[in-house]
Every structure is written in C-alpha cells, then in structure tokens.
CSV table of C-alpha atoms in Angstrom, one decimal:
chain,number,residue,atom,x,y,z
A,29,UNK,CA,79.4,123.6,109.8
A,30,UNK,CA,77.6,123.4,113.1
A,31,UNK,CA,78.3,119.7,113.3
A,32,UNK,CA,79.5,118.8,116.7
A,33,UNK,CA,83.1,117.4,116.6
A,34,UNK,CA,84.4,115.3,119.5
A,35,UNK,CA,88.2,115.4,119.9
A,36,UNK,CA,90.1,113.4,122.4
A,37,UNK,CA,93.1,114.9,124.1
A,38,UNK,CA,95.9,112.9,125.7
A,39,UNK,CA,97.8,114.0,128.8
A,40,UNK,CA,100.7,115.4,126.6
A,41,UNK,CA,98.2,117.8,125.0
A,42,UNK,CA,97.0,119.1,128.3
A,43,UNK,CA,100.6,119.6,129.5
A,44,UNK,CA,101.6,121.5,126.4
A,45,UNK,CA,98.4,123.6,126.4
A,46,UNK,CA,99.2,124.7,130.0
A,47,UNK,CA,102.8,125.4,129.0
A,48,UNK,CA,102.1,127.7,126.1
A,49,UNK,CA,99.4,129.4,128.2
A,50,UNK,CA,101.8,130.1,131.0
A,51,UNK,CA,104.5,131.2,128.5
A,52,UNK,CA,102.3,134.2,127.6
A,53,UNK,CA,101.5,134.9,131.2
A,54,UNK,CA,105.2,134.9,131.9
A,55,UNK,CA,105.7,137.5,129.1
A,56,UNK,CA,103.2,139.7,131.0
A,57,UNK,CA,105.1,139.2,134.3
A,58,UNK,CA,102.5,136.8,135.9
A,59,UNK,CA,103.9,133.7,137.7
A,60,UNK,CA,102.3,130.3,138.1
A,61,UNK,CA,101.4,130.7,141.7
A,62,UNK,CA,100.0,134.2,141.4
A,63,UNK,CA,96.3,134.7,142.1
A,64,UNK,CA,94.1,134.8,139.0
A,65,UNK,CA,90.4,135.5,138.5
A,66,UNK,CA,88.7,133.8,135.6
A,67,UNK,CA,85.4,134.6,133.9
A,68,UNK,CA,85.1,132.0,131.1
A,69,UNK,CA,82.3,129.8,129.7
A,70,UNK,CA,82.3,127.0,132.2
A,71,UNK,CA,79.3,126.5,134.5
A,72,UNK,CA,80.8,127.4,137.9
A,73,UNK,CA,77.6,127.4,140.0
A,74,UNK,CA,74.0,126.4,139.3
A,75,UNK,CA,72.1,128.8,137.0
A,76,UNK,CA,69.2,128.5,139.5
A,77,UNK,CA,71.3,130.3,142.1
A,78,UNK,CA,69.9,133.8,142.6
A,79,UNK,CA,72.1,135.0,145.5
A,80,UNK,CA,75.9,135.3,145.8
A,81,UNK,CA,78.4,133.7,145.7
A,82,UNK,CA,78.5,133.3,142.0
A,83,UNK,CA,82.0,131.9,142.1
A,84,UNK,CA,84.2,129.1,143.3
A,85,UNK,CA,87.8,128.8,144.4
A,86,UNK,CA,90.3,126.5,142.8
A,87,UNK,CA,92.7,126.4,145.7
A,88,UNK,CA,95.2,124.0,144.1
A,89,UNK,CA,95.9,126.5,141.3
A,90,UNK,CA,95.1,129.7,143.3
A,91,UNK,CA,92.3,130.6,140.9
A,92,UNK,CA,88.9,132.3,141.5
A,93,UNK,CA,86.4,131.0,139.0
A,94,UNK,CA,83.5,133.4,138.5
A,95,UNK,CA,80.3,132.6,136.6
A,96,UNK,CA,79.8,134.5,133.4
A,97,UNK,CA,76.1,133.4,133.3
A,98,UNK,CA,75.2,135.4,136.4
A,99,UNK,CA,76.9,138.6,135.4
A,100,UNK,CA,73.8,141.0,135.3
A,101,UNK,CA,73.0,144.5,136.2
A,102,UNK,CA,71.7,143.4,139.6
A,103,UNK,CA,74.8,141.2,140.4
A,104,UNK,CA,77.7,143.0,138.9
A,105,UNK,CA,78.5,144.9,142.1
A,106,UNK,CA,79.0,141.6,143.9
A,107,UNK,CA,81.6,140.6,141.4
A,108,UNK,CA,83.4,143.9,141.9
A,109,UNK,CA,83.3,143.5,145.6
A,110,UNK,CA,84.7,140.0,145.4
A,111,UNK,CA,87.5,141.0,143.0
A,112,UNK,CA,88.3,143.9,145.3
A,113,UNK,CA,88.7,141.7,148.3
A,114,UNK,CA,90.4,138.8,146.4
A,115,UNK,CA,93.0,141.2,144.9
A,116,UNK,CA,94.0,139.0,141.9
A,117,UNK,CA,97.4,139.6,140.2
A,118,UNK,CA,95.7,138.9,136.9
A,119,UNK,CA,92.2,138.5,135.4
A,120,UNK,CA,91.2,136.4,132.4
A,121,UNK,CA,88.0,136.1,130.5
A,122,UNK,CA,86.1,136.5,127.2
A,123,UNK,CA,86.4,140.1,125.8
A,124,UNK,CA,82.6,140.6,126.1
A,125,UNK,CA,82.5,139.5,129.7
A,126,UNK,CA,85.5,141.6,130.8
A,127,UNK,CA,84.0,144.5,128.9
A,128,UNK,CA,80.7,144.4,130.8
A,129,UNK,CA,82.7,144.6,134.1
A,130,UNK,CA,85.0,147.3,132.8
A,131,UNK,CA,82.3,149.5,131.3
A,132,UNK,CA,80.4,149.5,134.7
A,133,UNK,CA,83.6,150.2,136.6
A,134,UNK,CA,84.7,153.1,134.4
A,135,UNK,CA,81.2,154.5,134.5
A,136,UNK,CA,81.3,154.5,138.3
A,137,UNK,CA,84.9,155.6,138.6
A,138,UNK,CA,86.0,152.2,140.0
A,139,UNK,CA,89.6,151.0,139.4
A,140,UNK,CA,90.8,147.5,140.4
A,141,UNK,CA,94.5,147.4,139.4
A,142,UNK,CA,96.0,144.1,138.3
A,143,UNK,CA,99.3,143.3,136.7
A,144,UNK,CA,97.8,142.0,133.4
A,145,UNK,CA,94.5,141.0,131.8
A,146,UNK,CA,94.1,138.1,129.3
A,147,UNK,CA,91.3,137.5,126.8
A,148,UNK,CA,90.4,134.8,124.3
A,149,UNK,CA,87.6,132.9,122.4
A,150,UNK,CA,86.1,136.1,120.8
A,151,UNK,CA,87.5,138.8,118.6
A,152,UNK,CA,88.8,141.5,120.8
A,153,UNK,CA,87.6,144.9,119.6
A,154,UNK,CA,89.5,148.1,120.1
A,155,UNK,CA,86.8,149.8,122.3
A,156,UNK,CA,86.8,146.7,124.5
A,157,UNK,CA,90.5,146.8,125.0
A,158,UNK,CA,90.5,150.4,125.9
A,159,UNK,CA,87.7,150.0,128.5
A,160,UNK,CA,89.3,146.9,130.0
A,161,UNK,CA,92.8,148.4,130.3
A,162,UNK,CA,91.4,151.5,131.9
A,163,UNK,CA,89.3,149.7,134.5
A,164,UNK,CA,92.1,147.3,135.5
A,165,UNK,CA,94.9,149.8,135.0
A,166,UNK,CA,97.0,147.2,133.0
A,167,UNK,CA,97.8,145.9,129.6
A,168,UNK,CA,95.4,143.4,128.0
A,169,UNK,CA,97.0,140.4,126.3
A,170,UNK,CA,94.8,138.5,123.8
A,171,UNK,CA,95.4,135.0,122.7
A,172,UNK,CA,93.8,132.6,120.1
A,173,UNK,CA,93.4,128.9,120.3
A,174,UNK,CA,91.1,126.1,119.3
A,175,UNK,CA,89.3,123.5,121.4
A,176,UNK,CA,90.7,121.0,119.0
A,177,UNK,CA,94.1,121.8,120.3
A,178,UNK,CA,95.8,122.4,117.0
A,179,UNK,CA,97.0,126.0,117.3
A,180,UNK,CA,97.8,128.5,120.1
A,181,UNK,CA,98.8,132.1,119.3
A,182,UNK,CA,99.6,134.7,121.8
A,183,UNK,CA,100.2,138.5,122.0
A,184,UNK,CA,103.3,139.9,123.5
A,185,UNK,CA,103.7,143.4,125.1
A,186,UNK,CA,103.8,145.0,121.6
A,187,UNK,CA,100.4,143.7,120.7
A,188,UNK,CA,101.4,143.5,117.0
A,189,UNK,CA,99.7,140.3,115.9
A,190,UNK,CA,99.9,137.0,117.7
A,191,UNK,CA,103.0,134.7,118.0
A,192,UNK,CA,102.4,131.1,116.9
A,193,UNK,CA,103.6,128.6,119.4
A,194,UNK,CA,105.0,126.4,116.5
A,195,UNK,CA,106.0,123.5,118.7
A,196,UNK,CA,102.3,123.1,119.6
A,197,UNK,CA,100.9,123.0,116.1
A,198,UNK,CA,101.7,123.7,112.5
A,199,UNK,CA,99.7,126.5,111.0
A,200,UNK,CA,98.9,127.3,107.4
A,201,UNK,CA,96.7,130.0,105.7
A,202,UNK,CA,94.9,128.8,102.6
A,203,UNK,CA,92.5,130.2,100.0
A,204,UNK,CA,89.1,128.7,98.8
A,205,UNK,CA,91.0,126.1,96.7
A,206,UNK,CA,92.9,125.0,99.9
A,207,UNK,CA,96.2,126.4,98.4
A,208,UNK,CA,98.6,128.3,100.7
A,209,UNK,CA,98.5,132.0,100.3
A,210,UNK,CA,101.5,134.4,100.3
A,211,UNK,CA,102.5,136.2,103.5
A,212,UNK,CA,100.3,139.3,103.9
A,213,UNK,CA,97.4,137.7,102.0
A,214,UNK,CA,94.3,136.8,103.9
A,215,UNK,CA,92.9,133.3,103.9
A,216,UNK,CA,91.4,130.5,106.1
A,217,UNK,CA,93.4,129.2,109.1
A,218,UNK,CA,94.4,125.6,108.8
A,219,UNK,CA,96.4,123.8,111.5
A,220,UNK,CA,97.9,120.4,112.4
A,221,UNK,CA,98.3,119.2,116.0
A,222,UNK,CA,101.9,118.3,116.9
A,223,UNK,CA,101.3,117.3,120.5
A,224,UNK,CA,98.0,115.4,120.6
A,225,UNK,CA,99.1,111.8,119.9
A,226,UNK,CA,95.8,110.5,121.2
A,227,UNK,CA,93.8,112.0,118.3
A,228,UNK,CA,95.9,114.1,116.0
A,229,UNK,CA,94.1,116.4,113.6
A,230,UNK,CA,95.9,117.0,110.3
A,231,UNK,CA,95.2,120.2,108.3
A,232,UNK,CA,92.1,121.0,110.3
A,233,UNK,CA,90.4,123.8,108.4
A,234,UNK,CA,88.4,126.6,110.1
A,235,UNK,CA,86.4,129.5,108.7
A,236,UNK,CA,88.6,131.9,110.8
A,237,UNK,CA,90.2,134.4,108.5
A,238,UNK,CA,93.7,135.8,109.1
A,239,UNK,CA,97.1,136.4,107.5
A,240,UNK,CA,100.8,135.9,108.3
A,241,UNK,CA,102.7,139.1,109.3
A,242,UNK,CA,106.0,139.6,107.3
A,243,UNK,CA,108.1,141.8,109.7
A,244,UNK,CA,109.9,140.7,112.8
A,245,UNK,CA,108.2,141.6,116.1
A,246,UNK,CA,109.8,144.4,118.1
A,247,UNK,CA,110.1,142.0,121.0
A,248,UNK,CA,112.8,140.1,119.2
A,249,UNK,CA,111.1,136.7,119.2
A,250,UNK,CA,111.3,134.9,115.9
A,251,UNK,CA,108.1,132.9,116.3
A,252,UNK,CA,105.9,133.4,113.2
A,253,UNK,CA,102.9,135.7,113.7
A,254,UNK,CA,99.4,136.1,112.5
A,255,UNK,CA,97.0,139.0,112.3
A,256,UNK,CA,94.0,139.1,114.6
A,257,UNK,CA,91.2,136.7,113.5
A,258,UNK,CA,88.2,138.3,111.6
A,259,UNK,CA,84.6,138.0,112.9
A,260,UNK,CA,81.3,139.9,112.6
A,261,UNK,CA,78.9,141.4,115.1
A,262,UNK,CA,76.2,139.1,113.7
A,263,UNK,CA,78.0,136.2,115.4
A,264,UNK,CA,77.0,137.4,118.9
A,265,UNK,CA,73.7,136.7,120.6
A,266,UNK,CA,72.2,139.5,122.8
A,267,UNK,CA,69.8,138.6,125.7
A,268,UNK,CA,66.9,140.8,126.9
A,269,UNK,CA,69.0,141.8,130.0
A,270,UNK,CA,71.8,143.1,127.8
A,271,UNK,CA,74.3,140.2,128.0
A,272,UNK,CA,76.4,139.5,124.8
A,273,UNK,CA,77.0,135.8,124.3
A,274,UNK,CA,79.6,134.6,121.9
A,275,UNK,CA,79.3,131.6,119.5
A,276,UNK,CA,82.1,129.9,121.5
A,277,UNK,CA,79.9,129.7,124.6
A,278,UNK,CA,76.9,128.4,122.6
A,279,UNK,CA,78.8,125.5,121.1
A,280,UNK,CA,78.7,123.6,124.4
A,281,UNK,CA,75.0,122.5,124.5
A,282,UNK,CA,75.4,120.9,121.0
A,283,UNK,CA,78.5,118.9,122.1
A,284,UNK,CA,76.4,117.2,124.7
A,285,UNK,CA,73.8,115.8,122.3
A,286,UNK,CA,73.9,112.9,119.8
A,287,UNK,CA,72.3,112.9,116.4
A,288,UNK,CA,72.9,116.5,115.3
A,289,UNK,CA,74.6,116.6,111.8
A,290,UNK,CA,74.2,120.3,111.2
A,291,UNK,CA,72.9,123.2,113.2
A,292,UNK,CA,72.3,127.0,113.0
A,293,UNK,CA,71.3,129.6,115.6
A,294,UNK,CA,69.1,132.4,114.4
A,295,UNK,CA,68.1,135.3,116.6
A,296,UNK,CA,65.3,137.2,114.9
A,297,UNK,CA,64.3,139.2,117.9
A,298,UNK,CA,65.7,140.1,121.3
A,299,UNK,CA,63.5,137.5,123.1
A,300,UNK,CA,63.3,134.8,120.4
A,301,UNK,CA,65.9,132.3,119.0
A,302,UNK,CA,65.4,129.5,116.4
A,303,UNK,CA,67.6,126.5,116.3
A,304,UNK,CA,67.7,124.9,112.9
A,305,UNK,CA,68.7,121.3,113.1
A,306,UNK,CA,69.7,118.6,110.6
A,307,UNK,CA,69.4,115.3,112.6
A,308,UNK,CA,69.6,111.6,112.2
A,309,UNK,CA,68.0,108.6,114.0
A,310,UNK,CA,70.0,109.1,117.2
A,311,UNK,CA,68.3,112.4,117.9
A,312,UNK,CA,65.2,111.6,120.0
A,313,UNK,CA,63.0,113.5,122.5
A,314,UNK,CA,65.5,113.0,125.3
A,315,UNK,CA,68.3,114.5,123.2
A,316,UNK,CA,66.0,117.4,122.3
A,317,UNK,CA,65.2,118.1,125.9
A,318,UNK,CA,68.9,118.0,126.8
A,319,UNK,CA,69.7,120.5,124.1
A,320,UNK,CA,67.0,122.9,125.2
A,321,UNK,CA,68.0,122.6,128.8
A,322,UNK,CA,71.7,123.2,128.2
A,323,UNK,CA,71.1,126.0,125.7
A,324,UNK,CA,68.7,127.8,128.1
A,325,UNK,CA,71.4,127.4,130.7
A,326,UNK,CA,73.6,129.6,128.6
A,327,UNK,CA,71.1,132.2,127.4
A,328,UNK,CA,68.7,132.4,130.3
A,329,UNK,CA,65.0,132.0,130.7
A,330,UNK,CA,63.8,135.2,129.1
A,331,UNK,CA,64.3,134.0,125.6
A,332,UNK,CA,61.8,131.8,123.7
A,333,UNK,CA,63.7,128.9,122.0
A,334,UNK,CA,62.2,127.1,119.0
A,335,UNK,CA,63.6,124.1,117.2
A,336,UNK,CA,63.1,123.8,113.5
A,337,UNK,CA,64.0,120.5,111.8
A,338,UNK,CA,65.3,121.0,108.3
A,339,UNK,CA,66.8,118.8,105.5
A,340,UNK,CA,69.9,121.0,105.0
A,341,UNK,CA,71.4,124.4,106.0
A,342,UNK,CA,72.6,126.3,103.0
A,343,UNK,CA,75.9,128.0,102.7
A,344,UNK,CA,76.4,131.7,102.0
A,345,UNK,CA,77.3,133.0,98.6
A,346,UNK,CA,81.0,132.9,99.6
A,347,UNK,CA,80.6,129.2,100.4
A,348,UNK,CA,80.6,129.5,104.2
A,349,UNK,CA,78.3,128.3,106.9
A,350,UNK,CA,77.0,130.9,109.2
A,351,UNK,CA,76.4,129.1,112.5
A,352,UNK,CA,75.1,132.1,114.4
A,353,UNK,CA,72.9,134.8,112.8
A,354,UNK,CA,71.8,137.6,115.2
A,355,UNK,CA,69.6,140.3,113.7
A,356,UNK,CA,69.4,142.3,117.0
A,357,UNK,CA,71.2,145.7,117.0
A,358,UNK,CA,74.3,145.8,119.2
A,359,UNK,CA,74.9,149.6,119.3
A,360,UNK,CA,78.6,150.3,119.6
A,361,UNK,CA,79.6,146.8,118.8
A,362,UNK,CA,78.0,147.0,115.3
A,363,UNK,CA,79.8,150.3,114.7
A,364,UNK,CA,83.2,148.9,115.5
A,365,UNK,CA,82.7,145.9,113.2
A,366,UNK,CA,81.3,147.7,110.1
C-alpha cells in the first residue's frame, strides 16, 4: 500500500536468514569464507563522494561492499578495476545493477570470471541473465525473499523455479478472495514467519504474483517450488544518467519517516518525480525534509522531486495499489516485459 511497515527481527531470524542464504551459495559451490563482492541497496559511502573508492571492505566476512549509487558511466571503470584486483569468488547484487556492469563489460570485451553470481530484490529478466552470465563467465542464481523475513526461495543449478526453504516460513498462494489456489494457478503470495519469535507475521499478504510448480525438480530436492515473481517495467525509476532504480531501493527513505500512511511515486518525466503522500499529524516539516534528503540520496540530484499531499491514493481496477509508476521509456526493458 505504500504504508511503511516496521518489523522487528530477533536473533534467531538473523541466524536462519544467513543459514538459508548460505544454503543456496553452497549449492553453487561457494563457501562461507570465500571472497564475495556485493552491490546492493545499502549506503556504503557518502553520496557526496565524487572520487573513488566507492566501496568498503567487511573483513570479518571477507566481503567487498560496493556502492550501487555511484555506479555511473564515469565511474564504472573503477568498479571493474577493483573487481579485477579483488578477484571475488562470487558476486551478488540487484539484477539491474549487475546488468549495468555486465553490459559495459561485454561491450568492451571484458571478462571477470567468478564461480557464481547471485541476484535478488527485483525480477530477473532473461536478457539480464544472459548478459551477466556472459560477463562473469558463470551461472547466475536468483533468489526471492522479503524484508519482513517470512519467505526465502532460492534457485538451484537447474533454474526451474525457486525452492521454498519451508523451515523458514510457510507459503501460500491465494486469489482475490484470499482462498488458496490450485497448484499451477497464479495468485498472490502469502507467507507466515516460522523463525521470528520477536514479531511473527501470520499470513502476510503481498501483491507479488506467482504459482506453485507441480513437478519435482531435476536436482532431486523435494522442497516445494514457486515460479518467478511477476512485475512490470513501470515499477522501475530511470534517472537522467541512465540508472535504473527498483522499487525495493526506494522503500528505504519512507521507512525512516513518521506519519506517512500511504504513498506513491510517479515519474512523469526523466527529470521529474512526484511523491503523493497521505499523512497524519506526526508528519511535520522535519519529517518532510528527512524524506526528501533520503530519497534524493537514492535517485541523485538531477531529478526534481515534488511532494503532493492527497486524501487518498486510489487502487487500480484490479484492486491493487501501484506504489511506483514510471512513464519513462526503458528501451529493451520494456520490450522484455510486454
């Protein structure tokens, strides 16, 4: 709905999340102490930084955290040079971020071999997988999870849907009436946390659309599987310098602010974004400034951001909320999603 939801995790949840994450990495032949490079949505260095390094080392876990927010045409060569010298065993990131790197590398005949690549948080498109696997000379393993820590689903080497880690959470697929659908029938993903005793969520419903797969995976594992999650190109914001920013990254500024009951992001033009907000008395000028500052941190300074206060945000004809609406053409991305 665009309403920020704060969920508390206990230590047990963090342990199990790491466990199922490393279960998939083990399937791909990656070990716990192997060097891994990560390009995710966390702020790694200040956005004011204009010179390298745009990364930080996590020496305890042998990880190289690279900033997704500084990955531009001018800086991309520095990322490639750092990856080349670091020589990670695996690389992990959002599909759109890994694709930007991979497309540049393939265009310039650069190959940086790793044992495996991992992606999450966005729908992985076929053309993105092809480019990434070519650039890093490896297989790409996608996985699906929620920040609410109720579900974690992972690809194996056969890439035929995603295995549900059913000790982590119980997953259902329901229709508009919240009734369970038959295997092979599409519906909304609903999940219940089985490990978060600090704040368990029961039958947490998303607008993510998927279906259960009927056949047994060729890998021989009997974990239930789901198809890939559906999404649309209109859910991705494009910046004037060509960056594609997913809705998952844009959620963070709203989580830091009090008093927002509903919200919607609308990108009418390449350099203009409107934030529609339904607020209460807790939302004041300080909260507004905080939202704008943190939102600009994600999209950059070349986009005009306007706030529009509204009484409500209507649903679509199908009864859904569209949290991000981007009307900017996205070339190949649009073609793949039509």
